[in-house]
Short mmCIF file of N, CA and C in Angstrom, two decimals:
data_model
loop_
_atom_site.label_atom_id
_atom_site.label_comp_id
_atom_site.label_asym_id
_atom_site.label_seq_id
_atom_site.Cartn_x
_atom_site.Cartn_y
_atom_site.Cartn_z
N HIS A 254 110.52 124.84 101.66
CA HIS A 254 109.46 124.88 101.29
C HIS A 254 108.67 123.39 101.67
N VAL A 255 107.80 123.75 102.35
CA VAL A 255 107.07 122.14 102.66
C VAL A 255 106.32 121.23 101.58
N GLN A 256 107.09 119.82 101.36
CA GLN A 256 106.96 119.01 100.51
C GLN A 256 105.61 117.74 101.33
N LEU A 257 104.89 117.21 100.50
CA LEU A 257 104.08 116.06 101.24
C LEU A 257 104.41 115.45 100.17
N VAL A 258 104.40 113.50 100.20
CA VAL A 258 104.81 112.23 98.78
C VAL A 258 103.68 111.44 100.00
N GLU A 259 102.42 111.55 99.21
CA GLU A 259 102.14 110.57 99.47
C GLU A 259 101.88 108.49 98.09
N SER A 260 102.21 107.99 98.91
CA SER A 260 102.62 106.00 97.65
C SER A 260 101.78 105.07 98.39
N GLY A 261 101.80 104.22 98.06
CA GLY A 261 101.05 103.10 98.61
C GLY A 261 99.99 102.96 98.03
N GLY A 262 100.17 103.55 97.03
CA GLY A 262 98.13 103.04 96.60
C GLY A 262 98.17 101.88 95.28
N GLY A 263 97.30 101.10 94.97
CA GLY A 263 97.12 100.31 93.81
C GLY A 263 95.50 100.48 93.09
N SER A 264 95.13 98.81 93.16
CA SER A 264 94.12 97.92 93.21
C SER A 264 94.02 96.49 93.87
N VAL A 265 92.97 96.55 94.84
CA VAL A 265 92.34 95.70 95.06
C VAL A 265 91.60 94.93 95.28
N GLN A 266 91.29 94.15 95.58
CA GLN A 266 89.53 92.99 95.35
C GLN A 266 89.38 93.55 97.07
N GLU A 267 87.97 93.75 96.75
CA GLU A 267 87.64 93.89 98.24
C GLU A 267 87.47 93.55 99.39
N GLY A 268 87.37 93.65 100.07
CA GLY A 268 87.90 92.95 101.40
C GLY A 268 89.52 93.13 101.88
N GLY A 269 90.35 93.43 100.67
CA GLY A 269 91.91 93.63 101.08
C GLY A 269 91.97 94.95 101.73
N SER A 270 92.75 95.08 102.10
CA SER A 270 93.69 96.34 102.48
C SER A 270 94.85 96.70 102.27
N LEU A 271 95.57 98.25 102.35
CA LEU A 271 96.33 98.76 101.94
C LEU A 271 96.83 99.98 103.00
N ARG A 272 97.93 100.28 102.42
CA ARG A 272 98.91 100.98 103.30
C ARG A 272 99.55 101.62 102.53
N LEU A 273 99.42 103.46 102.32
CA LEU A 273 99.23 104.27 101.72
C LEU A 273 100.20 105.76 103.40
N SER A 274 101.27 105.70 102.62
CA SER A 274 102.66 106.48 103.40
C SER A 274 102.50 107.98 102.90
N CYS A 275 102.52 108.09 103.48
CA CYS A 275 102.67 110.04 103.66
C CYS A 275 103.49 110.68 104.35
N GLU A 276 104.88 111.07 102.94
CA GLU A 276 106.52 111.69 103.69
C GLU A 276 106.34 113.39 103.51
N VAL A 277 106.66 113.47 104.89
CA VAL A 277 106.42 114.98 105.46
C VAL A 277 107.46 115.73 105.00
N SER A 278 108.39 117.10 103.85
CA SER A 278 109.89 117.98 105.02
C SER A 278 109.33 118.90 104.14
N GLY A 279 110.14 119.76 105.13
CA GLY A 279 110.48 121.19 105.28
C GLY A 279 109.72 121.57 105.57
N TYR A 280 108.66 121.07 107.29
CA TYR A 280 107.19 121.58 108.03
C TYR A 280 108.09 121.76 108.65
N ARG A 281 108.00 123.24 109.53
CA ARG A 281 108.56 124.10 110.71
C ARG A 281 108.26 123.95 112.03
N TYR A 282 106.69 124.27 111.59
CA TYR A 282 105.42 124.57 112.84
C TYR A 282 105.47 123.34 113.88
N LYS A 283 105.89 123.86 114.74
CA LYS A 283 105.82 122.96 116.00
C LYS A 283 104.82 121.48 116.77
N SER A 284 103.08 122.94 116.21
CA SER A 284 102.28 121.76 115.98
C SER A 284 102.02 121.93 114.81
N TYR A 285 101.05 120.22 114.50
CA TYR A 285 100.21 120.20 113.06
C TYR A 285 99.19 119.37 113.07
N CYS A 286 98.51 119.63 111.86
CA CYS A 286 97.78 118.06 111.60
C CYS A 286 98.32 117.68 110.49
N VAL A 287 98.23 116.57 110.51
CA VAL A 287 97.79 116.13 108.46
C VAL A 287 96.43 115.52 108.45
N GLY A 288 96.36 115.08 107.20
CA GLY A 288 94.63 114.69 106.81
C GLY A 288 95.02 114.22 105.45
N TRP A 289 94.06 112.56 105.59
CA TRP A 289 94.09 112.22 104.00
C TRP A 289 92.67 112.61 104.17
N PHE A 290 92.35 113.09 102.34
CA PHE A 290 90.93 113.57 102.14
C PHE A 290 91.65 112.03 100.86
N ARG A 291 89.53 111.86 100.20
CA ARG A 291 89.77 111.31 99.15
C ARG A 291 88.91 112.62 98.42
N GLN A 292 88.74 111.48 96.82
CA GLN A 292 88.47 112.84 95.60
C GLN A 292 87.37 110.80 94.97
N ALA A 293 86.20 110.78 94.96
CA ALA A 293 86.29 109.87 93.54
C ALA A 293 85.89 111.00 92.49
N PRO A 294 85.67 110.50 90.84
CA PRO A 294 85.82 111.16 89.49
C PRO A 294 83.89 111.68 90.03
N GLY A 295 83.68 112.94 89.76
CA GLY A 295 81.96 113.07 90.10
C GLY A 295 82.01 113.38 91.76
N LYS A 296 82.97 113.23 92.62
CA LYS A 296 82.47 113.60 93.91
C LYS A 296 83.49 114.45 94.07
N GLU A 297 83.10 115.31 95.29
CA GLU A 297 84.06 116.54 96.02
C GLU A 297 84.53 115.57 96.90
N ARG A 298 85.56 115.76 97.31
CA ARG A 298 86.50 116.44 98.17
C ARG A 298 86.34 116.03 99.50
N GLU A 299 86.57 115.05 100.39
CA GLU A 299 86.27 114.49 101.29
C GLU A 299 87.06 114.09 102.67
N VAL A 300 86.91 114.28 103.46
CA VAL A 300 88.07 114.12 104.81
C VAL A 300 88.18 112.46 105.08
N VAL A 301 88.82 112.08 105.08
CA VAL A 301 89.52 110.44 105.54
C VAL A 301 89.37 110.61 107.04
N ALA A 302 90.77 110.83 107.49
CA ALA A 302 90.73 110.61 108.51
C ALA A 302 92.22 112.40 108.88
N THR A 303 92.49 112.66 110.42
CA THR A 303 93.33 113.38 110.59
C THR A 303 93.78 113.03 111.67
N ILE A 304 95.24 113.55 111.97
CA ILE A 304 96.04 113.86 113.58
C ILE A 304 96.78 114.26 114.02
N GLU A 305 96.65 114.76 115.27
CA GLU A 305 97.62 116.15 115.44
C GLU A 305 98.77 115.03 116.16
N THR A 306 99.32 116.62 116.54
CA THR A 306 100.89 116.35 117.18
C THR A 306 100.79 115.13 118.11
N ASP A 307 99.42 114.96 119.20
CA ASP A 307 99.73 115.49 120.47
C ASP A 307 98.78 113.45 120.52
N GLY A 308 98.37 113.01 118.32
CA GLY A 308 98.97 112.15 117.88
C GLY A 308 96.32 111.62 118.04
N THR A 309 95.74 112.52 118.09
CA THR A 309 94.45 113.19 118.64
C THR A 309 94.34 112.24 117.00
N THR A 310 93.04 111.39 116.30
CA THR A 310 93.31 111.00 115.84
C THR A 310 92.04 111.98 115.63
N ILE A 311 90.65 111.99 114.49
CA ILE A 311 88.79 111.64 113.57
C ILE A 311 89.00 111.71 112.74
N TYR A 312 88.16 110.32 112.25
CA TYR A 312 87.97 109.10 111.23
C TYR A 312 86.85 109.52 110.72
N ALA A 313 86.37 110.11 109.53
CA ALA A 313 85.00 109.90 108.77
C ALA A 313 84.19 108.47 109.09
N ASP A 314 82.50 109.12 109.42
CA ASP A 314 82.51 107.69 109.60
C ASP A 314 82.32 107.16 108.47
N SER A 315 82.58 107.12 107.76
CA SER A 315 82.53 105.65 105.45
C SER A 315 83.60 105.44 106.74
N VAL A 316 84.71 105.17 108.17
CA VAL A 316 85.86 104.29 107.21
C VAL A 316 86.12 103.95 108.75
N LYS A 317 85.43 104.51 109.80
CA LYS A 317 85.84 103.81 111.14
C LYS A 317 85.70 102.69 110.53
N ASP A 318 86.93 102.10 112.33
CA ASP A 318 86.69 100.97 112.63
C ASP A 318 87.69 100.36 111.13
N ARG A 319 87.70 100.63 110.15
CA ARG A 319 88.10 100.10 109.22
C ARG A 319 89.68 100.78 108.05
N PHE A 320 90.01 102.16 108.97
CA PHE A 320 90.91 103.29 108.61
C PHE A 320 91.23 103.37 109.89
N THR A 321 93.11 103.48 110.04
CA THR A 321 93.69 103.58 110.58
C THR A 321 94.96 104.66 110.83
N ILE A 322 94.58 105.93 110.80
CA ILE A 322 95.23 106.65 110.77
C ILE A 322 97.16 107.17 112.14
N SER A 323 98.28 106.91 111.81
CA SER A 323 99.22 107.41 112.15
C SER A 323 100.78 107.48 112.23
N LYS A 324 101.47 107.89 112.97
CA LYS A 324 102.21 108.39 112.40
C LYS A 324 104.57 107.30 112.90
N GLY A 325 104.83 107.54 111.90
CA GLY A 325 105.94 106.55 111.97
C GLY A 325 106.29 107.26 112.94
N ASN A 326 107.53 106.70 113.76
CA ASN A 326 108.65 106.24 114.33
C ASN A 326 109.25 107.87 113.84
N ALA A 327 109.03 107.78 112.72
CA ALA A 327 110.74 108.96 111.90
C ALA A 327 109.67 110.87 112.78
N LYS A 328 107.91 110.43 112.65
CA LYS A 328 107.55 112.41 112.75
C LYS A 328 107.42 112.59 111.72
N THR A 329 108.33 112.08 110.35
CA THR A 329 107.77 112.83 109.12
C THR A 329 106.80 112.03 108.20
N VAL A 330 106.18 111.02 108.64
CA VAL A 330 105.65 110.49 107.77
C VAL A 330 104.83 109.97 108.53
N VAL A 331 103.28 108.97 107.96
CA VAL A 331 101.59 109.30 107.91
C VAL A 331 101.64 108.26 107.58
N TYR A 332 101.17 107.44 108.13
CA TYR A 332 100.23 106.23 107.59
C TYR A 332 98.87 106.29 107.72
N LEU A 333 97.44 105.60 106.20
CA LEU A 333 96.56 105.51 106.13
C LEU A 333 96.55 103.80 106.76
N GLN A 334 96.42 103.16 107.09
CA GLN A 334 95.87 101.03 107.59
C GLN A 334 94.85 101.83 106.62
N MET A 335 94.65 100.83 105.17
CA MET A 335 92.94 100.47 105.45
C MET A 335 92.81 99.33 105.04
N ASN A 336 91.96 98.56 106.08
CA ASN A 336 91.42 97.10 105.85
C ASN A 336 89.90 97.25 104.78
N ALA A 337 89.61 95.98 105.18
CA ALA A 337 88.34 95.83 104.77
C ALA A 337 88.16 96.85 103.11
N LEU A 338 88.98 97.33 102.71
CA LEU A 338 88.08 98.12 101.51
C LEU A 338 87.31 97.51 100.35
N LYS A 339 86.18 98.80 100.34
CA LYS A 339 84.36 98.33 99.75
C LYS A 339 84.99 98.92 98.26
N PRO A 340 84.47 99.23 97.18
CA PRO A 340 84.08 99.68 95.65
C PRO A 340 84.37 101.47 96.34
N GLU A 341 83.49 101.47 96.73
CA GLU A 341 83.43 102.80 97.19
C GLU A 341 84.25 103.24 97.55
N ASP A 342 85.50 102.94 98.62
CA ASP A 342 86.87 103.80 98.86
C ASP A 342 87.73 103.72 97.69
N THR A 343 87.14 103.84 96.32
CA THR A 343 88.00 104.28 95.48
C THR A 343 88.24 105.02 95.28
N ALA A 344 88.94 105.72 94.80
CA ALA A 344 89.18 107.78 94.66
C ALA A 344 91.14 107.91 94.38
N LEU A 345 91.03 108.69 94.46
CA LEU A 345 91.95 109.79 94.52
C LEU A 345 92.96 109.77 95.81
N TYR A 346 93.66 109.70 96.80
CA TYR A 346 93.88 110.46 98.35
C TYR A 346 94.92 110.23 98.09
N CYS A 347 94.77 112.00 98.54
CA CYS A 347 95.97 112.97 99.17
C CYS A 347 95.95 113.17 100.21
N CYS A 348 97.16 113.69 100.79
CA CYS A 348 97.25 113.95 101.83
C CYS A 348 98.02 115.88 102.40
N ALA A 349 97.48 116.34 103.41
CA ALA A 349 97.62 117.18 103.35
C ALA A 349 97.74 118.71 105.24
N ALA A 350 98.94 118.67 105.20
CA ALA A 350 99.42 119.25 106.46
C ALA A 350 98.87 120.94 107.02
N ARG A 351 98.71 120.80 108.30
CA ARG A 351 98.37 123.06 108.43
C ARG A 351 99.36 123.30 109.55
N ALA A 352 99.49 124.11 110.37
CA ALA A 352 99.83 124.45 111.20
C ALA A 352 98.17 123.49 112.21
N GLY A 353 98.45 123.53 113.84
CA GLY A 353 97.33 122.37 114.42
C GLY A 353 96.70 123.92 114.86
N VAL A 354 96.07 123.54 115.60
CA VAL A 354 95.22 124.59 116.21
C VAL A 354 94.48 123.83 117.80
N ARG A 355 94.61 124.84 118.09
CA ARG A 355 93.98 124.44 119.72
C ARG A 355 92.63 123.60 119.43
N SER A 356 91.85 124.36 118.58
CA SER A 356 90.24 123.19 119.11
C SER A 356 90.51 121.67 118.78
N GLY A 357 92.14 121.01 117.69
CA GLY A 357 91.97 120.14 117.06
C GLY A 357 91.76 120.86 115.70
N CYS A 358 92.21 119.68 115.48
CA CYS A 358 91.72 119.54 113.92
C CYS A 358 91.59 119.74 112.81
N ILE A 359 91.22 120.60 112.06
CA ILE A 359 90.65 121.18 111.26
C ILE A 359 89.91 120.27 109.89
N LEU A 360 88.51 119.75 109.54
CA LEU A 360 88.28 118.63 108.81
C LEU A 360 87.63 119.82 107.26
N ASP A 361 87.71 121.05 107.15
CA ASP A 361 87.39 121.66 105.88
C ASP A 361 89.26 121.45 105.15
N SER A 362 89.01 120.53 103.95
CA SER A 362 90.56 121.09 103.28
C SER A 362 90.56 121.82 102.42
N THR A 363 89.48 123.21 102.88
CA THR A 363 89.78 123.82 101.94
C THR A 363 90.98 124.89 103.16
N LYS A 364 91.20 124.51 104.23
CA LYS A 364 92.34 125.11 105.48
C LYS A 364 93.59 124.55 106.14
N TYR A 365 93.66 123.73 105.05
CA TYR A 365 94.84 123.02 104.73
C TYR A 365 96.26 123.51 103.14
N PRO A 366 96.77 124.08 102.99
CA PRO A 366 97.75 125.21 102.71
C PRO A 366 98.40 123.62 101.78
N TYR A 367 99.38 122.88 102.36
CA TYR A 367 100.10 122.06 101.99
C TYR A 367 99.75 121.02 101.51
N TRP A 368 100.37 120.00 100.00
CA TRP A 368 99.39 118.81 99.97
C TRP A 368 100.21 118.61 98.96
N GLY A 369 99.98 116.91 98.73
CA GLY A 369 100.57 115.70 98.15
C GLY A 369 100.12 115.44 96.54
N GLN A 370 100.84 114.39 96.10
CA GLN A 370 99.38 114.62 94.24
C GLN A 370 98.68 114.16 94.59
N GLY A 371 99.17 112.87 95.73
CA GLY A 371 97.22 112.19 95.45
C GLY A 371 98.45 110.46 95.24
N THR A 372 97.69 109.54 95.59
CA THR A 372 97.47 107.53 94.93
C THR A 372 96.97 107.95 95.12
N GLN A 373 96.29 107.07 94.56
CA GLN A 373 94.85 105.84 93.74
C GLN A 373 94.72 104.58 93.91
N VAL A 374 93.75 104.50 94.81
CA VAL A 374 93.49 103.16 95.06
C VAL A 374 92.02 102.71 93.75
N THR A 375 91.72 102.13 94.22
CA THR A 375 90.83 101.45 92.94
C THR A 375 90.88 100.26 94.06
N VAL A 376 89.48 99.61 93.72
CA VAL A 376 88.56 98.37 94.85
C VAL A 376 88.08 97.89 93.96
N SER A 377 87.77 96.54 93.19
CA SER A 377 86.57 96.38 92.16
C SER A 377 86.21 94.81 93.25
#
């Protein structure tokens, strides 16, 4: 079965950087979308960034030019490089996966069937 495991979270000061990793195993579809989502206490889950099989990426406006989503050489790892972190970036970050669609990655988190447990990011 499909498993996703996140790592790389932690506590940093404003302006700092972190790199999150999402290791995906058991995924057998030829095409995919992997997304990073985050949820802060008392707020709804929101999309941060997505990447599809061909490398096409989508970013939330709030993280454009600060965050970069990428695939690792092993193709089973997806990274989220986060720079210039702000206190409002504090949240539980989760990666999720689904089969790819022709129209591009879906940003609706409810359409992703596979999820990791999440990794906490705290910016002070």
